[in-house]
Short mmCIF file of C-alpha atoms and ligand atoms in Angstrom, two decimals:
data_model
loop_
_atom_site.label_atom_id
_atom_site.label_comp_id
_atom_site.label_asym_id
_atom_site.label_seq_id
_atom_site.Cartn_x
_atom_site.Cartn_y
_atom_site.Cartn_z
CA MET M 1 176.81 162.11 -155.33
CA THR M 2 180.12 162.94 -157.07
CA GLY M 3 181.51 160.86 -159.93
CA SER M 4 184.37 159.45 -157.85
CA GLU M 5 181.96 158.45 -155.03
CA TYR M 6 179.84 156.64 -157.62
CA ILE M 7 182.86 154.76 -159.06
CA GLN M 8 183.90 153.80 -155.53
CA GLN M 9 180.45 152.23 -154.95
CA ILE M 10 180.87 150.24 -158.20
CA SER M 11 184.17 148.80 -157.02
CA GLN M 12 182.63 147.95 -153.60
CA LEU M 13 179.88 146.01 -155.40
CA GLN M 14 182.53 144.18 -157.49
CA GLN M 15 184.22 143.04 -154.27
CA ALA M 16 180.84 141.94 -152.87
CA VAL M 17 180.06 139.87 -155.99
CA LYS M 18 183.42 138.08 -155.65
CA LYS M 19 182.63 137.21 -152.03
CA ASP M 20 179.21 135.88 -153.03
CA ALA M 21 180.63 133.18 -155.33
CA ALA M 22 178.98 130.45 -153.19
CA LEU M 23 175.46 131.84 -153.71
CA SER M 24 173.05 130.11 -156.07
CA ALA M 25 172.10 131.72 -159.41
CA ALA M 26 168.64 132.61 -158.06
CA GLU M 27 170.13 134.23 -154.95
CA LEU M 28 172.59 136.30 -157.05
CA GLN M 29 169.81 137.31 -159.39
CA GLN M 30 167.63 138.48 -156.54
CA LYS M 31 170.42 140.22 -154.56
CA TYR M 32 171.90 142.18 -157.47
CA LEU M 33 169.50 142.25 -160.41
CA GLY M 34 166.03 142.17 -158.81
CA SER M 35 163.90 145.37 -158.88
CA ASN M 36 165.51 146.38 -155.56
CA GLY M 37 168.82 144.66 -156.32
CA ALA M 38 172.10 146.43 -155.52
CA PHE M 39 173.17 146.69 -159.19
CA THR M 40 169.71 147.84 -160.37
CA LEU M 41 169.60 150.65 -157.81
CA LEU M 42 173.19 151.74 -158.51
CA ALA M 43 172.59 151.77 -162.27
CA LYS M 44 169.56 154.06 -161.76
CA GLN M 45 171.67 156.49 -159.67
CA ILE M 46 174.00 157.26 -162.62
CA THR M 47 171.57 160.04 -163.60
CA GLU M 48 172.35 161.75 -160.30
CA ILE M 49 176.05 162.36 -161.04
CA ASP M 50 177.54 165.16 -163.08
CA PRO M 51 177.05 164.48 -166.85
CA SER M 52 180.80 164.96 -167.46
CA ASP M 53 181.53 162.10 -164.98
CA ARG M 54 178.94 159.71 -166.48
CA LYS M 55 181.23 158.62 -169.32
CA LEU M 56 183.94 157.80 -166.78
CA ALA M 57 181.54 155.75 -164.63
CA GLY M 58 179.97 153.89 -167.62
CA ARG M 59 182.94 151.58 -168.17
CA PRO M 60 183.31 150.13 -164.61
CA LEU M 61 179.50 149.86 -164.42
CA ASN M 62 179.53 147.73 -167.60
CA GLU M 63 182.36 145.60 -166.18
CA LEU M 64 180.28 145.01 -163.02
CA LYS M 65 177.32 143.95 -165.19
CA ASN M 66 179.48 141.43 -167.11
CA MET M 67 180.95 140.19 -163.87
CA LEU M 68 177.45 139.52 -162.54
CA ALA M 69 176.46 137.64 -165.73
CA GLU M 70 179.56 135.39 -165.38
CA ALA M 71 178.90 134.78 -161.68
CA ILE M 72 175.31 133.73 -162.45
CA THR M 73 176.42 131.35 -165.27
CA ALA M 74 179.01 129.77 -162.95
CA ALA M 75 176.39 129.38 -160.19
CA CYS M 76 174.10 127.52 -162.64
CA ASN M 77 176.80 124.85 -162.95
CA HIS M 78 177.14 124.38 -159.17
CA THR M 79 176.35 120.82 -158.03
CA THR M 80 173.55 120.64 -155.45
CA THR M 81 175.78 119.06 -152.84
CA ASP M 82 179.27 119.70 -151.66
CA THR M 83 179.69 116.03 -150.62
CA TRP M 84 182.19 114.12 -152.68
CA ILE M 85 180.59 111.22 -154.56
CA ASP M 86 182.52 108.10 -155.55
CA LEU M 87 180.83 107.08 -158.79
CA SER M 88 182.74 103.79 -158.91
CA LEU M 89 180.95 102.45 -155.79
CA PRO M 90 178.32 99.71 -156.42
CA GLY M 91 174.73 100.99 -156.25
CA GLU M 92 172.25 100.23 -153.50
CA LYS M 93 170.05 97.24 -154.35
CA PRO M 94 166.32 97.98 -154.17
CA ALA M 95 164.53 95.68 -151.70
CA VAL M 96 162.83 92.78 -153.51
CA GLY M 97 160.05 90.89 -151.75
CA HIS M 98 159.22 87.22 -152.11
CA VAL M 99 156.30 84.86 -151.81
CA HIS M 100 155.34 84.08 -148.19
CA PRO M 101 156.81 80.72 -147.05
CA ILE M 102 153.34 79.23 -146.47
CA SER M 103 152.29 80.21 -150.01
CA GLN M 104 155.50 78.59 -151.31
CA ALA M 105 154.58 75.39 -149.42
CA MET M 106 151.03 75.46 -150.84
CA ALA M 107 152.37 75.69 -154.40
CA GLU M 108 154.75 72.78 -153.77
CA ILE M 109 152.06 70.59 -152.18
CA THR M 110 149.68 71.33 -155.07
CA ASN M 111 152.35 70.28 -157.62
CA ILE M 112 153.10 67.03 -155.79
CA PHE M 113 149.47 65.92 -155.77
CA THR M 114 148.33 67.23 -159.16
CA SER M 115 151.22 65.34 -160.80
CA ILE M 116 149.59 62.03 -159.69
CA GLY M 117 146.09 62.92 -160.84
CA PHE M 118 144.63 64.87 -157.90
CA THR M 119 142.56 67.97 -158.71
CA ARG M 120 143.17 71.13 -156.66
CA VAL M 121 139.86 72.54 -155.45
CA ARG M 122 138.80 75.37 -153.17
CA TYR M 123 135.71 75.36 -151.01
CA PRO M 124 134.20 78.10 -148.84
CA GLU M 125 136.12 79.12 -145.76
CA VAL M 126 132.86 80.30 -144.20
CA ASP M 127 130.56 77.30 -144.49
CA TRP M 128 127.43 75.64 -143.13
CA ASP M 129 127.49 73.39 -140.07
CA TRP M 130 126.26 70.57 -142.36
CA TYR M 131 129.52 70.45 -144.38
CA VAL M 132 131.86 71.13 -141.46
CA PHE M 133 130.26 68.74 -138.91
CA GLU M 134 126.95 67.03 -139.54
CA SER M 135 127.69 65.44 -142.93
CA LEU M 136 130.97 64.26 -141.41
CA ASN M 137 129.15 62.00 -138.99
CA MET M 138 128.99 64.57 -136.19
CA PRO M 139 125.30 65.15 -135.41
CA PRO M 140 124.29 68.21 -133.35
CA ASP M 141 125.45 67.97 -129.73
CA HIS M 142 127.92 65.17 -130.54
CA PRO M 143 130.85 65.50 -128.09
CA ALA M 144 133.42 65.06 -130.92
CA ARG M 145 132.55 68.60 -132.05
CA ASP M 146 134.23 70.00 -128.94
CA GLU M 147 137.67 69.25 -130.39
CA TRP M 148 137.06 71.85 -133.10
CA GLU M 149 136.96 75.07 -131.13
CA THR M 150 134.60 76.80 -133.51
CA PHE M 151 133.86 80.44 -134.41
CA PHE M 152 130.14 80.72 -135.18
CA VAL M 153 128.97 83.38 -137.61
CA ASP M 154 126.10 85.62 -136.58
CA HIS M 155 123.91 84.68 -139.57
CA LYS M 156 120.39 83.31 -139.93
CA PRO M 157 120.68 79.46 -139.77
CA ASP M 158 119.64 77.42 -142.79
CA LYS M 159 116.80 74.95 -142.10
CA LYS M 160 118.76 71.95 -143.42
CA LYS M 161 122.38 73.06 -143.24
CA GLY M 162 122.26 74.70 -139.82
CA GLN M 163 124.45 77.53 -138.58
CA MET M 164 127.25 79.22 -140.46
CA VAL M 165 130.77 78.75 -139.08
CA LEU M 166 134.35 79.66 -139.98
CA THR M 167 135.66 76.34 -141.33
CA THR M 168 137.60 74.54 -138.62
CA HIS M 169 139.15 72.08 -141.08
CA THR M 170 139.37 71.43 -144.81
CA SER M 171 137.25 68.26 -144.34
CA ASN M 172 134.25 70.47 -145.21
CA GLY M 173 135.37 69.86 -148.82
CA GLN M 174 134.72 66.09 -148.65
CA VAL M 175 130.92 66.03 -149.13
CA ARG M 176 131.08 69.17 -151.30
CA GLU M 177 133.43 67.34 -153.71
CA MET M 178 131.17 64.26 -153.78
CA GLU M 179 128.24 66.56 -154.63
CA ARG M 180 130.26 68.41 -157.29
CA LEU M 181 131.34 65.27 -159.16
CA GLY M 182 128.19 63.21 -158.56
CA LYS M 183 130.09 59.94 -158.76
CA PRO M 184 133.65 58.62 -158.38
CA PRO M 185 136.48 58.54 -159.26
CA ILE M 186 137.31 61.38 -156.83
CA ARG M 187 140.88 62.57 -156.33
CA MET M 188 140.73 65.92 -154.55
CA ILE M 189 143.31 68.14 -152.90
CA ASN M 190 141.62 70.96 -151.02
CA ILE M 191 143.87 73.68 -149.59
CA ALA M 192 142.31 76.42 -147.51
CA ARG M 193 142.44 78.65 -144.45
CA CYS M 194 140.96 77.22 -141.27
CA TYR M 195 139.94 78.94 -138.06
CA ARG M 196 139.84 77.78 -134.47
CA ARG M 197 139.53 79.58 -131.17
CA GLN M 198 143.13 78.64 -130.28
CA GLN M 199 146.14 80.83 -129.74
CA ASP M 200 149.48 79.73 -128.29
CA VAL M 201 153.03 79.00 -129.45
CA THR M 202 151.93 76.01 -131.57
CA HIS M 203 148.45 77.22 -132.58
CA THR M 204 147.12 80.22 -134.50
CA GLN M 205 143.49 81.32 -134.83
CA MET M 206 143.93 81.26 -138.61
CA PHE M 207 146.03 78.49 -140.15
CA HIS M 208 146.06 76.36 -143.31
CA GLN M 209 145.28 72.74 -143.99
CA PHE M 210 145.46 70.54 -147.05
CA GLU M 211 142.96 67.74 -147.43
CA GLY M 212 143.24 64.75 -149.70
CA LEU M 213 140.22 62.66 -150.65
CA VAL M 214 140.18 59.60 -152.91
CA VAL M 215 136.97 57.64 -153.52
CA ASP M 216 136.49 54.82 -156.00
CA LYS M 217 135.71 51.11 -156.18
CA GLY M 218 138.26 48.97 -154.33
CA ILE M 219 140.20 51.73 -152.52
CA THR M 220 142.06 50.28 -149.51
CA ILE M 221 144.43 51.32 -146.74
CA GLN M 222 147.29 50.25 -149.02
CA HIS M 223 146.39 53.06 -151.42
CA LEU M 224 146.39 55.47 -148.49
CA LYS M 225 149.77 54.24 -147.25
CA GLY M 226 151.25 54.39 -150.76
CA THR M 227 150.08 57.99 -151.17
CA LEU M 228 151.58 58.97 -147.80
CA ASP M 229 154.94 57.39 -148.73
CA TYR M 230 154.91 59.14 -152.11
CA PHE M 231 154.24 62.52 -150.47
CA ALA M 232 156.93 61.90 -147.83
CA GLU M 233 159.61 61.27 -150.46
CA GLN M 234 158.54 64.14 -152.70
CA PHE M 235 158.16 66.77 -150.00
CA TYR M 236 160.75 65.79 -147.39
CA GLY M 237 163.26 64.08 -149.67
CA PRO M 238 164.25 60.55 -150.78
CA GLY M 239 164.27 57.92 -148.06
CA THR M 240 161.59 59.60 -145.89
CA LYS M 241 159.07 57.07 -144.61
CA SER M 242 155.51 57.38 -143.30
CA ARG M 243 153.92 55.58 -140.40
CA ILE M 244 150.28 55.41 -139.30
CA ARG M 245 149.06 54.94 -135.72
CA PRO M 246 145.48 54.12 -134.62
CA PHE M 247 143.44 57.19 -133.69
CA HIS M 248 139.86 58.38 -133.72
CA PHE M 249 138.02 60.76 -136.05
CA GLN M 250 134.25 60.65 -136.45
CA PHE M 251 134.47 60.84 -140.25
CA THR M 252 136.99 58.04 -140.89
CA GLU M 253 136.93 54.39 -139.88
CA PRO M 254 139.53 53.16 -139.18
CA SER M 255 141.34 56.42 -138.32
CA PHE M 256 145.04 57.08 -137.95
CA GLU M 257 147.56 59.71 -137.03
CA VAL M 258 150.36 60.11 -139.57
CA ASP M 259 154.06 60.41 -138.73
CA PHE M 260 156.96 61.03 -141.12
CA SER M 261 160.50 59.88 -140.36
CA CYS M 262 162.80 62.78 -139.49
CA HIS M 263 164.76 63.70 -142.62
CA LEU M 264 167.46 65.44 -140.56
CA CYS M 265 168.59 62.23 -138.83
CA ALA M 266 167.03 59.67 -141.22
CA GLY M 267 164.75 58.46 -138.40
CA LYS M 268 167.57 57.69 -135.95
CA GLY M 269 166.44 60.28 -133.39
CA CYS M 270 167.98 63.73 -132.96
CA ARG M 271 167.65 66.94 -130.92
CA PHE M 272 164.99 68.17 -133.34
CA CYS M 273 162.70 65.09 -133.55
CA LYS M 274 163.73 63.21 -130.36
CA SER M 275 161.98 59.95 -131.44
CA GLY M 276 163.00 59.81 -135.11
CA TRP M 277 159.42 60.66 -136.18
CA HIS M 278 157.28 63.79 -136.60
CA GLU M 279 153.49 63.80 -136.31
CA VAL M 280 151.77 65.85 -139.03
CA GLY M 281 148.02 65.19 -138.90
CA GLY M 282 145.21 62.70 -139.37
CA CYS M 283 143.93 60.27 -141.98
CA GLY M 284 141.72 57.23 -142.41
CA MET M 285 139.20 55.38 -144.54
CA VAL M 286 136.14 57.50 -145.31
CA HIS M 287 133.29 56.56 -142.94
CA PRO M 288 130.24 54.95 -144.69
CA ASN M 289 127.98 57.67 -143.22
CA VAL M 290 130.08 60.35 -144.96
CA LEU M 291 129.80 58.56 -148.31
CA LYS M 292 126.02 58.35 -147.76
CA ALA M 293 125.85 62.07 -146.92
CA GLY M 294 127.62 62.72 -150.24
CA GLY M 295 125.06 60.56 -152.10
CA LEU M 296 127.42 57.57 -152.65
CA ASN M 297 126.70 53.92 -151.90
CA PRO M 298 129.22 52.64 -149.30
CA ASP M 299 128.60 49.06 -150.44
CA VAL M 300 130.03 49.99 -153.84
CA TYR M 301 132.60 52.68 -153.08
CA THR M 302 135.35 53.08 -150.52
CA GLY M 303 137.82 55.91 -150.02
CA PHE M 304 140.57 57.42 -147.93
CA ALA M 305 141.12 60.95 -146.65
CA PHE M 306 143.88 62.87 -144.91
CA GLY M 307 144.20 66.40 -143.53
CA TRP M 308 147.31 68.15 -142.23
CA GLY M 309 148.35 71.59 -141.11
CA ILE M 310 150.53 73.36 -143.69
CA GLU M 311 152.38 75.42 -141.06
CA ARG M 312 153.50 72.24 -139.27
CA THR M 313 154.27 70.29 -142.46
CA TYR M 314 156.38 73.20 -143.77
CA THR M 315 158.33 73.98 -140.59
CA LEU M 316 159.26 70.30 -140.27
CA LYS M 317 160.58 70.28 -143.82
CA GLU M 318 162.82 73.26 -143.21
CA GLY M 319 164.03 71.80 -139.91
CA LEU M 320 162.77 75.00 -138.29
CA ALA M 321 162.53 74.88 -134.54
CA ILE M 322 160.30 77.99 -134.47
CA ASP M 323 159.63 78.90 -130.84
CA ASP M 324 156.36 80.53 -131.73
CA ILE M 325 154.37 79.57 -134.87
CA ARG M 326 152.60 82.96 -134.69
CA LEU M 327 155.81 84.54 -136.04
CA LEU M 328 154.77 83.28 -139.49
CA TYR M 329 151.89 85.77 -139.45
CA SER M 330 153.53 88.56 -137.49
CA GLY M 331 154.53 90.52 -140.61
CA ASP M 332 158.03 90.77 -139.07
CA LEU M 333 160.29 91.30 -142.10
CA GLN M 334 163.46 90.34 -140.23
CA PHE M 335 161.90 86.92 -139.69
CA LEU M 336 160.30 86.51 -143.15
CA GLU M 337 163.36 87.64 -145.11
CA GLN M 338 165.15 84.47 -143.99
CA PHE M 339 163.06 82.29 -146.30
C1 FA5 Q 401 141.59 67.53 -138.50
O1 FA5 Q 401 141.39 68.71 -138.64
C2 FA5 Q 401 140.99 66.52 -139.42
N1 FA5 Q 401 140.02 67.15 -140.27
C3 FA5 Q 401 142.07 65.83 -140.21
C4 FA5 Q 401 141.59 64.65 -141.00
C5 FA5 Q 401 141.19 64.80 -142.31
C6 FA5 Q 401 141.52 63.39 -140.42
C7 FA5 Q 401 140.74 63.70 -143.05
C8 FA5 Q 401 141.07 62.29 -141.12
C9 FA5 Q 401 140.70 62.46 -142.45
P1 FA5 Q 401 143.22 67.87 -136.47
O2 FA5 Q 401 142.27 68.63 -135.64
O3 FA5 Q 401 144.11 66.92 -135.77
O4 FA5 Q 401 142.43 67.01 -137.59
O5 FA5 Q 401 144.10 68.90 -137.31
C10 FA5 Q 401 145.03 68.46 -138.28
C11 FA5 Q 401 146.28 69.30 -138.24
O6 FA5 Q 401 145.96 70.68 -138.40
C12 FA5 Q 401 147.03 69.26 -136.90
O7 FA5 Q 401 147.86 68.15 -136.82
C13 FA5 Q 401 147.84 70.55 -136.97
O8 FA5 Q 401 149.00 70.36 -137.77
C14 FA5 Q 401 146.92 71.49 -137.72
N2 FA5 Q 401 146.23 72.38 -136.80
C15 FA5 Q 401 145.09 72.18 -136.11
N3 FA5 Q 401 144.76 73.26 -135.38
C16 FA5 Q 401 145.71 74.19 -135.60
C17 FA5 Q 401 145.94 75.54 -135.14
N4 FA5 Q 401 145.10 76.16 -134.33
N5 FA5 Q 401 147.04 76.20 -135.58
C18 FA5 Q 401 147.89 75.60 -136.45
N6 FA5 Q 401 147.74 74.34 -136.93
C19 FA5 Q 401 146.66 73.64 -136.51
#
């Protein structure tokens, strides 16, 4: 190769480096300065030209080397994106979760009752037949058991306590609480999951109940009614009233169903409540046989109990006309983020 041919190749490489201004530093490094890079190979070829021309070629070769160093420094300062960023725009908020609405309701219900002397307790959600049925005045084969569509657990039955079941209601805590304390006064609020073989727009296989139990000397229906009115005002708002209607439960006598006046229309009757009242669950005076099963003398002690579904109690409070209660447990964020 002649000296002038060599210098011409240097100037061609200079033009190429200018055109490659958009390449990254690593790409420039590899293309020109790697072991097979264009500059490396050209620099080696200087030995092939006439020694008298080498001095002449040295200067442009040095300029090309400096040019490459500058191009690589500039490429190091390239931003990784060509998109224009407006730094004055507000940032994107990270998604923040919240406590599930049913857990919020449980916390609120617990506060309302513990502030008037009730103790929050928890009892097994997989329990013996004895606590769920038999001690509650429902002997084996009693037809009242049919109302609790029960899941039985495949477990060896206990000689005294019978089969194991998924608790169908929080009333299993009644005799357990009597056994725990030994003697009154008893003021229990038991909140737990319950299970029934039911599944439709108003029923879920797993749901929650809260159970109140008060046992002492001289407890009457007036104490029950006063507690219901207190809860109504605290949970649904001032002015909300309670009403009890005769009903039947095996473990209370007399038994009642409980209604609360609709807080949306103050009991006048609206599209949501229709009659001015909402039914929430059951209550009554503890049956003497239940007190006996818990080791208490029914001639000395009396008590009242109530048990309601949390899902129903909560949706009524929010004035939610939820078409399908199962949505609460669907894990659908679009639904849950509303609360
Ligand atoms: C009982 O479970 C009684 N243990 C309540 C009770 C306690 C009465 C103490 C007297 C003294 P009931 O089966 O009606 O009663 O259920 C009470 C409430 O639980 C219902 O009104 C309803 O709100 C809720 N509930 C019952 N089954 C389901 C279900 N599958 N899905 C959602 N909520 C339910």
